Coordinates of C-alpha atoms in Angstrom, one line a residue:
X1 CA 50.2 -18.7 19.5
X2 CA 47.9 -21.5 20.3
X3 CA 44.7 -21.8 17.8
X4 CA 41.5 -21.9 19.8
X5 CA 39.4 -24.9 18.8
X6 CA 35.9 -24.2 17.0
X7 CA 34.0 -26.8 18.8
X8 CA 32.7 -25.0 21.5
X9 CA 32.1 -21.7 20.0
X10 CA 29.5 -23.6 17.6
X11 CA 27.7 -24.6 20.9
X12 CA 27.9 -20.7 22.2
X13 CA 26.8 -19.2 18.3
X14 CA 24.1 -21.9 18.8
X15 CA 22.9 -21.3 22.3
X16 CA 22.6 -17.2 21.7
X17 CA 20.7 -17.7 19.3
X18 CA 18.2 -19.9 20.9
X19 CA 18.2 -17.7 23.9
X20 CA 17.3 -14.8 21.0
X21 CA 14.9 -16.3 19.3
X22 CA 12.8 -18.0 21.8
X23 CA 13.2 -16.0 25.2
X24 CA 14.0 -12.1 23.6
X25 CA 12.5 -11.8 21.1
X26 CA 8.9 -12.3 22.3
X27 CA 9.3 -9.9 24.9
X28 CA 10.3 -7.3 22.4
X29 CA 7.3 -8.0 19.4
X30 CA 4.6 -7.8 22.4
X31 CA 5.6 -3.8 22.2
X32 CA 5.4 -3.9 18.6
X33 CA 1.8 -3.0 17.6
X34 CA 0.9 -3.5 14.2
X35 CA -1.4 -0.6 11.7
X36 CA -4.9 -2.5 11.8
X37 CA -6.0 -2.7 8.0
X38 CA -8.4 0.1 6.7
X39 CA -10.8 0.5 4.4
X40 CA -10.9 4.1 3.8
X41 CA -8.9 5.1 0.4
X42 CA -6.1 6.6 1.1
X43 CA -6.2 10.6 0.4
X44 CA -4.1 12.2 -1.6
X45 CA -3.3 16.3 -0.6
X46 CA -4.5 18.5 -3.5
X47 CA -1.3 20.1 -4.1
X48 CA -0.9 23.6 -6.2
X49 CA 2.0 23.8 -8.7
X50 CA 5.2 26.1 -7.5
X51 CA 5.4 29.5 -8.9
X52 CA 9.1 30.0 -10.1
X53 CA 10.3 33.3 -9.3
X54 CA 12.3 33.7 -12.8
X55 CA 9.4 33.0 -15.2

């Protein structure tokens, strides 16, 4: 069975990825929105302690 040569696979590994990372990849962060910072503390639920039914 012939051996397929590596050379133009590199090329093709290469050229996906620059297709990726410079025409997909934008497209899909614009619908990423990002949590604005805030400068509220963050609350903490007040929490009662669990009754065990065998005690």
């Amino acid at each position: 069975m012939a051996q397929m040569k590596a050379k133009p696979w590199f090329f093709i590994k290469k050229g996906s990825w620059l297709t990726l990372s410079v025409i997909i990849q934008p497209k899909l962060l614009s619908f990423v929105t990002m949590n604005p910072p805030s400068n509220k503390p963050p609350i903490t639920p007040s929490t009662t302690p669990w009754t065990w039914p065998w005690t």
